[in-house]
mmCIF file with all atom_site columns, C-alpha atoms in Angstrom:
data_model
loop_
_atom_site.group_PDB
_atom_site.id
_atom_site.type_symbol
_atom_site.label_atom_id
_atom_site.label_alt_id
_atom_site.label_comp_id
_atom_site.label_asym_id
_atom_site.label_entity_id
_atom_site.label_seq_id
_atom_site.pdbx_PDB_ins_code
_atom_site.Cartn_x
_atom_site.Cartn_y
_atom_site.Cartn_z
_atom_site.occupancy
_atom_site.B_iso_or_equiv
_atom_site.pdbx_formal_charge
_atom_site.auth_seq_id
_atom_site.auth_comp_id
_atom_site.auth_asym_id
_atom_site.auth_atom_id
_atom_site.pdbx_PDB_model_num
ATOM 1  C CA . MET A 1 1  ? 65.372  73.703  132.651 1.00 54.00 ? 1  MET A CA 1
ATOM 2  C CA . ASN A 1 2  ? 61.919  73.897  131.156 1.00 74.00 ? 2  ASN A CA 1
ATOM 3  C CA . LYS A 1 3  ? 61.775  73.705  127.339 1.00 80.00 ? 3  LYS A CA 1
ATOM 4  C CA . ALA A 1 4  ? 59.590  76.827  127.081 1.00 81.00 ? 4  ALA A CA 1
ATOM 5  C CA . LEU A 1 5  ? 61.953  78.784  129.330 1.00 82.00 ? 5  LEU A CA 1
ATOM 6  C CA . TYR A 1 6  ? 64.930  77.628  127.251 1.00 82.00 ? 6  TYR A CA 1
ATOM 7  C CA . TRP A 1 7  ? 63.355  78.789  123.992 1.00 87.00 ? 7  TRP A CA 1
ATOM 8  C CA . LEU A 1 8  ? 62.246  82.063  125.550 1.00 88.00 ? 8  LEU A CA 1
ATOM 9  C CA . ARG A 1 9  ? 65.779  82.791  126.760 1.00 87.00 ? 9  ARG A CA 1
ATOM 10 C CA . LEU A 1 10 ? 67.198  81.853  123.370 1.00 88.00 ? 10 LEU A CA 1
ATOM 11 C CA . ALA A 1 11 ? 64.714  84.099  121.567 1.00 92.00 ? 11 ALA A CA 1
ATOM 12 C CA . ALA A 1 12 ? 65.543  86.980  123.909 1.00 91.00 ? 12 ALA A CA 1
ATOM 13 C CA . SER A 1 13 ? 69.289  86.578  123.372 1.00 91.00 ? 13 SER A CA 1
ATOM 14 C CA . LEU A 1 14 ? 69.228  86.386  119.561 1.00 93.00 ? 14 LEU A CA 1
ATOM 15 C CA . PRO A 1 15 ? 68.664  90.142  118.982 1.00 94.00 ? 15 PRO A CA 1
ATOM 16 C CA . ILE A 1 16 ? 71.523  90.927  121.364 1.00 94.00 ? 16 ILE A CA 1
ATOM 17 C CA . TYR A 1 17 ? 73.811  88.550  119.471 1.00 94.00 ? 17 TYR A CA 1
ATOM 18 C CA . ALA A 1 18 ? 72.679  90.129  116.180 1.00 96.00 ? 18 ALA A CA 1
ATOM 19 C CA . VAL A 1 19 ? 73.582  93.628  117.386 1.00 95.00 ? 19 VAL A CA 1
ATOM 20 C CA . ALA A 1 20 ? 77.016  92.416  118.508 1.00 95.00 ? 20 ALA A CA 1
ATOM 21 C CA . ILE A 1 21 ? 77.641  90.755  115.144 1.00 96.00 ? 21 ILE A CA 1
ATOM 22 C CA . LEU A 1 22 ? 76.525  93.851  113.218 1.00 96.00 ? 22 LEU A CA 1
ATOM 23 C CA . ILE A 1 23 ? 78.875  96.024  115.277 1.00 96.00 ? 23 ILE A CA 1
ATOM 24 C CA . TRP A 1 24 ? 81.757  93.629  114.567 1.00 96.00 ? 24 TRP A CA 1
ATOM 25 C CA . VAL A 1 25 ? 80.998  93.671  110.833 1.00 96.00 ? 25 VAL A CA 1
ATOM 26 C CA . GLN A 1 26 ? 80.987  97.473  110.801 1.00 96.00 ? 26 GLN A CA 1
ATOM 27 C CA . VAL A 1 27 ? 84.227  97.621  112.809 1.00 96.00 ? 27 VAL A CA 1
ATOM 28 C CA . SER A 1 28 ? 86.003  95.187  110.511 1.00 95.00 ? 28 SER A CA 1
ATOM 29 C CA . LYS A 1 29 ? 84.870  97.059  107.374 1.00 96.00 ? 29 LYS A CA 1
ATOM 30 C CA . THR A 1 30 ? 86.009  100.382 108.833 1.00 95.00 ? 30 THR A CA 1
ATOM 31 C CA . VAL A 1 31 ? 89.415  99.047  109.899 1.00 94.00 ? 31 VAL A CA 1
ATOM 32 C CA . PHE A 1 32 ? 89.946  97.457  106.494 1.00 95.00 ? 32 PHE A CA 1
ATOM 33 C CA . LYS A 1 33 ? 89.043  100.643 104.615 1.00 93.00 ? 33 LYS A CA 1
ATOM 34 C CA . SER A 1 34 ? 91.285  102.800 106.779 1.00 92.00 ? 34 SER A CA 1
ATOM 35 C CA . ALA A 1 35 ? 94.175  100.314 106.542 1.00 91.00 ? 35 ALA A CA 1
ATOM 36 C CA . VAL A 1 36 ? 93.902  100.383 102.751 1.00 92.00 ? 36 VAL A CA 1
ATOM 37 C CA . LEU A 1 37 ? 93.968  104.183 102.920 1.00 88.00 ? 37 LEU A CA 1
ATOM 38 C CA . VAL A 1 38 ? 97.065  104.170 105.129 1.00 89.00 ? 38 VAL A CA 1
ATOM 39 C CA . PHE A 1 39 ? 99.033  101.752 102.956 1.00 90.00 ? 39 PHE A CA 1
ATOM 40 C CA . THR A 1 40 ? 98.078  103.099 99.514  1.00 90.00 ? 40 THR A CA 1
ATOM 41 C CA . THR A 1 41 ? 98.379  106.873 99.753  1.00 87.00 ? 41 THR A CA 1
ATOM 42 C CA . HIS A 1 42 ? 100.615 109.468 101.312 1.00 90.00 ? 42 HIS A CA 1
ATOM 43 C CA . LEU A 1 43 ? 98.930  110.797 104.431 1.00 87.00 ? 43 LEU A CA 1
ATOM 44 C CA . THR A 1 44 ? 99.197  114.295 105.759 1.00 91.00 ? 44 THR A CA 1
ATOM 45 C CA . PRO A 1 45 ? 99.493  114.620 109.517 1.00 91.00 ? 45 PRO A CA 1
ATOM 46 C CA . TYR A 1 46 ? 95.842  115.667 109.659 1.00 92.00 ? 46 TYR A CA 1
ATOM 47 C CA . ARG A 1 47 ? 94.669  112.604 107.715 1.00 90.00 ? 47 ARG A CA 1
ATOM 48 C CA . PHE A 1 48 ? 96.869  110.358 109.864 1.00 90.00 ? 48 PHE A CA 1
ATOM 49 C CA . GLY A 1 49 ? 95.197  111.809 112.951 1.00 92.00 ? 49 GLY A CA 1
ATOM 50 C CA . GLU A 1 50 ? 91.800  111.096 111.426 1.00 91.00 ? 50 GLU A CA 1
ATOM 51 C CA . VAL A 1 51 ? 92.758  107.470 110.760 1.00 92.00 ? 51 VAL A CA 1
ATOM 52 C CA . LEU A 1 52 ? 94.140  107.110 114.272 1.00 93.00 ? 52 LEU A CA 1
ATOM 53 C CA . GLY A 1 53 ? 90.893  108.502 115.690 1.00 94.00 ? 53 GLY A CA 1
ATOM 54 C CA . VAL A 1 54 ? 88.889  106.054 113.567 1.00 94.00 ? 54 VAL A CA 1
ATOM 55 C CA . TRP A 1 55 ? 90.977  103.162 114.883 1.00 95.00 ? 55 TRP A CA 1
ATOM 56 C CA . LEU A 1 56 ? 90.482  104.279 118.487 1.00 96.00 ? 56 LEU A CA 1
ATOM 57 C CA . PHE A 1 57 ? 86.747  104.538 117.869 1.00 95.00 ? 57 PHE A CA 1
ATOM 58 C CA . CYS A 1 58 ? 86.814  101.020 116.394 1.00 95.00 ? 58 CYS A CA 1
ATOM 59 C CA . VAL A 1 59 ? 88.543  99.668  119.496 1.00 96.00 ? 59 VAL A CA 1
ATOM 60 C CA . LEU A 1 60 ? 85.843  101.267 121.634 1.00 97.00 ? 60 LEU A CA 1
ATOM 61 C CA . SER A 1 61 ? 83.119  99.842  119.401 1.00 96.00 ? 61 SER A CA 1
ATOM 62 C CA . ALA A 1 62 ? 84.700  96.387  119.507 1.00 95.00 ? 62 ALA A CA 1
ATOM 63 C CA . SER A 1 63 ? 84.736  96.426  123.305 1.00 96.00 ? 63 SER A CA 1
ATOM 64 C CA . ILE A 1 64 ? 81.058  97.418  123.309 1.00 96.00 ? 64 ILE A CA 1
ATOM 65 C CA . ALA A 1 65 ? 80.314  94.553  120.906 1.00 95.00 ? 65 ALA A CA 1
ATOM 66 C CA . TYR A 1 66 ? 82.144  92.128  123.189 1.00 94.00 ? 66 TYR A CA 1
ATOM 67 C CA . GLY A 1 67 ? 80.090  93.366  126.136 1.00 94.00 ? 67 GLY A CA 1
ATOM 68 C CA . MET A 1 68 ? 76.909  92.872  124.114 1.00 94.00 ? 68 MET A CA 1
ATOM 69 C CA . TRP A 1 69 ? 78.021  89.328  123.282 1.00 92.00 ? 69 TRP A CA 1
ATOM 70 C CA . LEU A 1 70 ? 78.569  88.586  126.975 1.00 90.00 ? 70 LEU A CA 1
ATOM 71 C CA . LEU A 1 71 ? 75.174  90.093  127.785 1.00 90.00 ? 71 LEU A CA 1
ATOM 72 C CA . GLY A 1 72 ? 73.556  87.821  125.207 1.00 90.00 ? 72 GLY A CA 1
ATOM 73 C CA . ARG A 1 73 ? 75.296  84.821  126.731 1.00 89.00 ? 73 ARG A CA 1
ATOM 74 C CA . TYR A 1 74 ? 74.130  85.845  130.186 1.00 88.00 ? 74 TYR A CA 1
ATOM 75 C CA . VAL A 1 75 ? 70.542  86.180  128.978 1.00 88.00 ? 75 VAL A CA 1
ATOM 76 C CA . ARG A 1 76 ? 70.741  82.792  127.271 1.00 87.00 ? 76 ARG A CA 1
ATOM 77 C CA . THR A 1 77 ? 72.405  80.800  130.068 1.00 84.00 ? 77 THR A CA 1
ATOM 78 C CA . SER A 1 78 ? 71.910  82.904  133.234 1.00 75.00 ? 78 SER A CA 1
ATOM 79 C CA . ARG A 1 79 ? 75.634  82.465  133.982 1.00 67.00 ? 79 ARG A CA 1
ATOM 80 C CA . PHE A 1 80 ? 78.375  85.020  133.469 1.00 63.00 ? 80 PHE A CA 1
ATOM 81 C CA . ARG A 1 81 ? 81.708  83.298  132.918 1.00 62.00 ? 81 ARG A CA 1
ATOM 82 C CA . VAL A 1 82 ? 80.924  80.643  135.499 1.00 64.00 ? 82 VAL A CA 1
ATOM 83 C CA . GLN A 1 83 ? 81.455  77.057  134.474 1.00 65.00 ? 83 GLN A CA 1
ATOM 84 C CA . PRO A 1 84 ? 78.842  74.550  135.623 1.00 65.00 ? 84 PRO A CA 1
ATOM 85 C CA . LYS A 1 85 ? 79.821  72.272  138.474 1.00 71.00 ? 85 LYS A CA 1
ATOM 86 C CA . PRO A 1 86 ? 80.945  68.803  137.444 1.00 72.00 ? 86 PRO A CA 1
ATOM 87 C CA . SER A 1 87 ? 78.399  66.081  138.021 1.00 69.00 ? 87 SER A CA 1
ATOM 88 C CA . SER A 1 88 ? 79.053  63.609  140.767 1.00 73.00 ? 88 SER A CA 1
ATOM 89 C CA . THR A 1 89 ? 77.598  60.591  138.935 1.00 70.00 ? 89 THR A CA 1
ATOM 90 C CA . ASP A 1 90 ? 79.971  57.874  137.839 1.00 67.00 ? 90 ASP A CA 1
ATOM 91 C CA . LEU A 1 91 ? 80.159  56.971  134.206 1.00 60.00 ? 91 LEU A CA 1
ATOM 92 C CA . PRO A 1 92 ? 79.460  53.307  133.369 1.00 61.00 ? 92 PRO A CA 1
#
């Protein structure tokens, strides 16, 4: 692959990776805060429902972040979960 094309693909994929990482950071902070809330105080049924809704939203956000990560990898390598074919040259 051409060096310029490689660097262009890498530069195009970096913002996508950054968005995925920022989503993961936000998800992990939210899960940690809500887990501390669950294990330190007595929750009413309403508050427990709120925490459960937050956790479901975090699962949805994490799946979106994973999709963004795969999109960044596709932009960078032009392959989506496909391993390159083994080379047919013999090693010395």
